[in-house]
Short mmCIF file of C-alpha atoms in Angstrom, two decimals:
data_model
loop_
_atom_site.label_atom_id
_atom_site.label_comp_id
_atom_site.label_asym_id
_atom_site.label_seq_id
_atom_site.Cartn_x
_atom_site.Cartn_y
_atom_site.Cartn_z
CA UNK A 1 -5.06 8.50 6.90
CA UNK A 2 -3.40 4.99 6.81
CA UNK A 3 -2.80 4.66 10.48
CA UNK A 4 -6.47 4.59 11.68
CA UNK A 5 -6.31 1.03 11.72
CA UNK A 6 -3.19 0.32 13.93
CA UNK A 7 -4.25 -1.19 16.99
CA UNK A 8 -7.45 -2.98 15.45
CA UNK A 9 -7.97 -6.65 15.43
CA UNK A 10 -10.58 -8.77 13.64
CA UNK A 11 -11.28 -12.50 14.65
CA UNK A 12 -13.03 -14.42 12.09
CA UNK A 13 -15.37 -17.59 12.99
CA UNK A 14 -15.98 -19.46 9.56
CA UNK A 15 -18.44 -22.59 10.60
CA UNK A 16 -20.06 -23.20 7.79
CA UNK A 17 -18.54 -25.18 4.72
CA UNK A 18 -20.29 -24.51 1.64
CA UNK A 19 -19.27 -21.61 -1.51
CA UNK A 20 -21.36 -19.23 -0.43
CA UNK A 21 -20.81 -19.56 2.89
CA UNK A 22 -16.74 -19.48 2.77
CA UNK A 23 -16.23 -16.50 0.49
CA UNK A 24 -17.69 -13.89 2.67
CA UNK A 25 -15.35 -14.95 5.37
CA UNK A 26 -12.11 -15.03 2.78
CA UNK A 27 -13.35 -11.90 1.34
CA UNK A 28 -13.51 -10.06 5.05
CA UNK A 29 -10.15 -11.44 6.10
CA UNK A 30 -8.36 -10.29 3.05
CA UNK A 31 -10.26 -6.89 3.19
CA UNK A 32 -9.44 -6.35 6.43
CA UNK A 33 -5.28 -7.45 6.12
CA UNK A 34 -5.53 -4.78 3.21
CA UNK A 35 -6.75 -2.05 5.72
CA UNK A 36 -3.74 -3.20 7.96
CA UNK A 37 -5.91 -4.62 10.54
CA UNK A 38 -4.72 -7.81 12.67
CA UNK A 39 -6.37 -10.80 11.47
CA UNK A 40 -7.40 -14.18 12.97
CA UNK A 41 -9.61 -16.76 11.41
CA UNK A 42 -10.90 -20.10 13.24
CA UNK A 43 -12.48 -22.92 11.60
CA UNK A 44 -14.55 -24.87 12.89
CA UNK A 45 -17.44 -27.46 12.28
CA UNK A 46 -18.44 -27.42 8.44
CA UNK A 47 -16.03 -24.19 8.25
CA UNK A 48 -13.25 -26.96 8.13
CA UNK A 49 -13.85 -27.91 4.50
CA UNK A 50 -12.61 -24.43 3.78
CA UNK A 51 -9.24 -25.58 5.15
CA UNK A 52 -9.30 -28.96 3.89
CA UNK A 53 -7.09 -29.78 1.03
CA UNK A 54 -9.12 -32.59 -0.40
CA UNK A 55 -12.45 -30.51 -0.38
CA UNK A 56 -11.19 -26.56 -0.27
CA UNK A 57 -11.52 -26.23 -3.94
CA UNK A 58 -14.61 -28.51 -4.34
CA UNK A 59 -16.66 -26.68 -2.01
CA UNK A 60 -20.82 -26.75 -2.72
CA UNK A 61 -23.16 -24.25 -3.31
CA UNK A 62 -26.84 -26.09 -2.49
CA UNK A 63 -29.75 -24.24 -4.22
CA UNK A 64 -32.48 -25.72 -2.07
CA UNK A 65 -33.91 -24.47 0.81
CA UNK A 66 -32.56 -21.09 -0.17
CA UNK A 67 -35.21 -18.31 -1.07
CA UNK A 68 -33.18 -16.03 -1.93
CA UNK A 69 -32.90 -18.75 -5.27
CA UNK A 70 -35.41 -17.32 -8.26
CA UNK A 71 -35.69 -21.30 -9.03
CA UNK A 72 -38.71 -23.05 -6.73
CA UNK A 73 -37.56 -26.22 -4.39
CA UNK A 74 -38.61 -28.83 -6.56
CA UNK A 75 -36.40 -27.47 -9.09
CA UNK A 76 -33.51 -26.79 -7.02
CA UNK A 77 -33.66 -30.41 -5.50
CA UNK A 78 -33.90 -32.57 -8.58
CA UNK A 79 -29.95 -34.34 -9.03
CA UNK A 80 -27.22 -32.14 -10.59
CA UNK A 81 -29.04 -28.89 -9.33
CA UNK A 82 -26.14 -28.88 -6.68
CA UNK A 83 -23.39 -29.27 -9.34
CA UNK A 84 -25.42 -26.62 -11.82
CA UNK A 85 -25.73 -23.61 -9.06
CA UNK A 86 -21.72 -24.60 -7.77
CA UNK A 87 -20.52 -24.10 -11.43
CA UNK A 88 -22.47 -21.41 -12.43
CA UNK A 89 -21.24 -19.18 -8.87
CA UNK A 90 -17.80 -20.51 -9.22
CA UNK A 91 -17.97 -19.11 -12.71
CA UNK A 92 -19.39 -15.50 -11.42
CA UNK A 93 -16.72 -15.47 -8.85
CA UNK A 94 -14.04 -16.25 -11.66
CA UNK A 95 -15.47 -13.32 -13.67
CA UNK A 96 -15.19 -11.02 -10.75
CA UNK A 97 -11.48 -11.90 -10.26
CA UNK A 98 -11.58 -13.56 -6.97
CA UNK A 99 -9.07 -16.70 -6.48
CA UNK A 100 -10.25 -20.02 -5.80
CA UNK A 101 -10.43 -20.89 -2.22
CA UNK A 102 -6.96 -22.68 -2.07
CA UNK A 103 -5.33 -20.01 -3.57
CA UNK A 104 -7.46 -17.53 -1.45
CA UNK A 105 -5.85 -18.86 1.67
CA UNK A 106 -2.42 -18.72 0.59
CA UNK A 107 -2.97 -14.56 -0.29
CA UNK A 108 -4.59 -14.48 3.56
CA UNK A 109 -1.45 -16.38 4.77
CA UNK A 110 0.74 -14.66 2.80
CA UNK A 111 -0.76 -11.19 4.31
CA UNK A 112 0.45 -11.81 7.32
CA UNK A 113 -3.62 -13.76 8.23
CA UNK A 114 -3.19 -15.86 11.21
CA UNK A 115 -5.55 -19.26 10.39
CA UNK A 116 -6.49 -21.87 13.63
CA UNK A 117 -8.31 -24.59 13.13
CA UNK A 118 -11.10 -25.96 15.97
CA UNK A 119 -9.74 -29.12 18.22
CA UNK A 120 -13.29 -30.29 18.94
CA UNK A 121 -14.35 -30.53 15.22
CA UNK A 122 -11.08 -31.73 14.44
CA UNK A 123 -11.32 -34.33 16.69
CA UNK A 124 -15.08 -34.79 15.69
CA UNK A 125 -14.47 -35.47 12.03
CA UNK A 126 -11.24 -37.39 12.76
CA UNK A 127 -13.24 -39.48 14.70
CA UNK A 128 -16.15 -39.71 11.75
CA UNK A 129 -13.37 -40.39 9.10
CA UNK A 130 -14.09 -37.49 7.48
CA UNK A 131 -11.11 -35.59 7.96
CA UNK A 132 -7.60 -36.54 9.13
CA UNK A 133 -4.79 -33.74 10.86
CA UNK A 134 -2.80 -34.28 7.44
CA UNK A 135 -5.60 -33.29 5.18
CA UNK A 136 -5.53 -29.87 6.77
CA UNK A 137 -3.81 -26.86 4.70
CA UNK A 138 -0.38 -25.99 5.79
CA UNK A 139 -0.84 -22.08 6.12
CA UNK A 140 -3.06 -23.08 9.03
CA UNK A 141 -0.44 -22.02 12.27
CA UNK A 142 -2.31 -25.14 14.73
CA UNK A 143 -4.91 -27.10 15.85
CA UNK A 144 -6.42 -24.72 18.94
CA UNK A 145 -9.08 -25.21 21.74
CA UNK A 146 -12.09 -23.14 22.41
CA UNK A 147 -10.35 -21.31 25.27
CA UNK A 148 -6.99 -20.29 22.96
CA UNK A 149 -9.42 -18.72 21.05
CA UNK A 150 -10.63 -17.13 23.64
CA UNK A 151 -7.11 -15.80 24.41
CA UNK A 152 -6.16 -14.69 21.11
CA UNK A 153 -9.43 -12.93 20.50
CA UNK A 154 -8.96 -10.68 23.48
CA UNK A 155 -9.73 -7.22 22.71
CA UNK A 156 -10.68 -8.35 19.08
CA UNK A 157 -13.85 -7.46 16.72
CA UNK A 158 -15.82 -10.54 16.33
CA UNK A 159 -17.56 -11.66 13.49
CA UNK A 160 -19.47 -15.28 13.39
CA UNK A 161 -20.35 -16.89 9.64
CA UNK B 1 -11.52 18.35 -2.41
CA UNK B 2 -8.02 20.12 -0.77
CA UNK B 3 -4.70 21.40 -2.19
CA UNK B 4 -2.04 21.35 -0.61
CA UNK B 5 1.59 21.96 -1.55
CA UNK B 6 3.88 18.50 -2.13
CA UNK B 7 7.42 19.19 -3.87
CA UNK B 8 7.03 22.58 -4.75
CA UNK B 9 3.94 22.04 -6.56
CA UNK B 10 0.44 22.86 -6.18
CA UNK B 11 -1.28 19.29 -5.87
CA UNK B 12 -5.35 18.26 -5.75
CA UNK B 13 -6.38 15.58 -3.70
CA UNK B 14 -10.44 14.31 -2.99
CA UNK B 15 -11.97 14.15 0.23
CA UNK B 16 -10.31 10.48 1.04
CA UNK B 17 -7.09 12.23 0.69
CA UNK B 18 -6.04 10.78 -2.76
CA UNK B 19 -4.51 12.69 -5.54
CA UNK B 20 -7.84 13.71 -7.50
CA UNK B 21 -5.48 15.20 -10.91
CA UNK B 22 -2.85 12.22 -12.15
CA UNK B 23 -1.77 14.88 -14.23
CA UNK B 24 0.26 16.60 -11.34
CA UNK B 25 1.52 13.99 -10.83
CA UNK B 26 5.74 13.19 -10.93
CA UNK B 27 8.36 11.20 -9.73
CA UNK B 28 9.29 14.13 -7.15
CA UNK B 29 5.98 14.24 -5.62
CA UNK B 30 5.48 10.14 -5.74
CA UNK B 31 8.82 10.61 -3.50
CA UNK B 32 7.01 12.68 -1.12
CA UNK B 33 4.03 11.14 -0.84
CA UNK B 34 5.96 7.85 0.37
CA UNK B 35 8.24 9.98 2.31
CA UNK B 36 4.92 11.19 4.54
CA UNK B 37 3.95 7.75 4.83
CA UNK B 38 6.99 6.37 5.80
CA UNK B 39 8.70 4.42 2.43
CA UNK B 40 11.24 5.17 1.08
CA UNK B 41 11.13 4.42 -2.44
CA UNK B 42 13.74 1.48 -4.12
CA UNK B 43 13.37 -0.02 -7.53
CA UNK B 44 10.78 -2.59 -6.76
CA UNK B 45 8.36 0.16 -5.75
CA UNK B 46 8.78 1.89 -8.90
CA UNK B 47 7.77 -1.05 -10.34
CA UNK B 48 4.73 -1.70 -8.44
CA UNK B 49 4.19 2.38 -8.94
CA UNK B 50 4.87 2.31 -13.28
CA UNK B 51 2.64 -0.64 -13.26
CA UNK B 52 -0.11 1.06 -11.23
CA UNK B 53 -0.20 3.59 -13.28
CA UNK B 54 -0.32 2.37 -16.92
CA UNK B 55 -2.87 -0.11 -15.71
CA UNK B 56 -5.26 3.00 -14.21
CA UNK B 57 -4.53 4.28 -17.81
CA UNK B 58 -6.18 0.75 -19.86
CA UNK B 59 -8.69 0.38 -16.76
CA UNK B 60 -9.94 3.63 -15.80
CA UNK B 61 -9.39 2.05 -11.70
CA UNK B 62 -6.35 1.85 -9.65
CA UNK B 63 -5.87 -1.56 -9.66
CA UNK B 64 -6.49 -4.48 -6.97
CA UNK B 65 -3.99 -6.20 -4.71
CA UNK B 66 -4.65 -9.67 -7.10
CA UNK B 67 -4.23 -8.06 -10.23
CA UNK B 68 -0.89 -6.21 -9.11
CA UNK B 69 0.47 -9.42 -7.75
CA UNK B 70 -0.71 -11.81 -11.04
CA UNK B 71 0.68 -8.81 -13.42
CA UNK B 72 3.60 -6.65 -12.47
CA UNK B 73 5.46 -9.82 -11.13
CA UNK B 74 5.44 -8.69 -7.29
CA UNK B 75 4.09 -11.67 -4.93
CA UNK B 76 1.50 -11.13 -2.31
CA UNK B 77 4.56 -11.04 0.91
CA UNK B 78 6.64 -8.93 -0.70
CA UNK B 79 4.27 -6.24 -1.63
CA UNK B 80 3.10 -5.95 1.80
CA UNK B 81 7.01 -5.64 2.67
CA UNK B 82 7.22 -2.41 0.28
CA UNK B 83 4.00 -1.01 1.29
CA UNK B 84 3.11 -2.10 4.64
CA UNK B 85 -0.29 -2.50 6.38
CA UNK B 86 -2.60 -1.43 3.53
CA UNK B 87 -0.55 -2.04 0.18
CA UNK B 88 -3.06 -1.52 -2.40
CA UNK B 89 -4.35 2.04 -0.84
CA UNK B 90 -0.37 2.91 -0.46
CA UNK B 91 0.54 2.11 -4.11
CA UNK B 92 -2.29 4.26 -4.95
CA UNK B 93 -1.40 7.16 -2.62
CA UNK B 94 2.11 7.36 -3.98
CA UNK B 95 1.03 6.60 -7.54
CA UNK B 96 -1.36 9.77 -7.43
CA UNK B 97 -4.54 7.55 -8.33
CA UNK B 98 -7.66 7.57 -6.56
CA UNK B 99 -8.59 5.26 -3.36
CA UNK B 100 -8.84 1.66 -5.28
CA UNK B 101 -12.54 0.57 -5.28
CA UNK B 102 -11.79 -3.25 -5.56
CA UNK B 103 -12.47 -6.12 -2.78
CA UNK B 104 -9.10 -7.96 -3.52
#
């Protein structure tokens, strides 16, 4: 009953950098190392604040242009509505007992998670001063090309966020 | 639900294979449990084992990989050295507590 899992590998694309959209990723990865299942996790575009030291545990939940939000637009859009919805999720995620994102990525790393981060993006955001090679989190094994991926994916369950 | 026999005793587990009855639950059968899974049991288990069970006591749950690591003292690596591939279902399993129904 424990060995169902033995040759299965997940690869995890995290592109997008706000709360809501890193914590499904985290949550996956970590579920996943606790079923003993293989796990990779690239980050790239937007998906690189999750890795970012400066901006990992400042992350932003946006309330507008969401529906799924029981507040209108024109609510959601005035200033501070940004900071409001971030505090009040961080806050429900606190309450459920899930780490902080920096903290979340040293339990993945610690479980044996294997975390790449996209050349291309880094290079973008280098390039855009938004992001320098040093700002990125040290359980993160390299810096890796589309095509690497490709390579250590092979064989792997995909899933895109 | 099955029964099967673990240690000379007559033991109940549910339909995911956990132990459905804490109650028949001992140190000899915790040592065969592990045994069929592979671990053989050294102090640090039992410590990661006492603590799993007191806390399903106060909680009513068999408790999550974050809460083991933050209270019985037993880092993230070095739980998944005592109980590889799948620690928080293992400590369960040998523990005689149900399948943990936590995320983390």
């Amino acid at each position: 009953m424990f060995d169902q899992n033995e040759d299965r590998k997940l690869c995890i694309i995290c592109s997008k950098g706000t709360l809501d959209m890193a914590y499904p990723g985290l949550v996956l990865a970590n579920a996943a190392l606790m079923e003993g299942i293989d796990v990779t996790i690239f980050f790239t575009f937007w998906g690189l604040d999750i890795i970012n030291k400066r901006k990992m545990n400042h992350l932003k939940f946006v309330p507008i242009g969401n529906p799924s939000m029981p507040i209108p637009n024109a609510i959601g859009g005035l200033p501070g509505m940004t900071n409001v919805a971030t505090a009040v999720m961080k806050h429900e995620i606190a309450k459920l007992d899930f780490p902080e994102v920096g903290e979340f990525l040293e339990i993945i790393h610690d479980s044996g998670g294997k975390m790449y981060a996209c050349k291309m993006s880094v290079d973008m955001f280098h390039d855009m001063h938004m992001m320098n090679e040093e700002d990125i989190y040290e359980g993160v094994e390299a810096v890796v090309g589309a095509t690497d991926f490709m390579e250590m994916s092979n064989g792997a369950q995909i899933i895109f966020i | 639900m099955t029964t099967r026999e673990i240690a000379g005793k007559t033991v109940d587990f549910d339909e995911q294979g956990f132990m459905s009855n804490p109650t028949q639950w001992d140190k000899t059968v915790a040592e065969a449990l592990a045994d069929e899974i592979g671990i053989d049991l050294t102090e640090r288990h039992w410590q990661v084992i006492e603590f799993c069970r007191s806390d399903y006591q106060s909680q009513g749950d068999a408790p999550t990989m974050r809460r083991i690591t933050q209270q019985a003292g037993v880092p993230t690596k070095e739980l998944y050295q005592l109980f590889p591939k799948g620690p928080a279902k293992k400590v369960a399993y040998v523990a005689g507590l149900k399948k943990p129904s936590g995320c983390i």
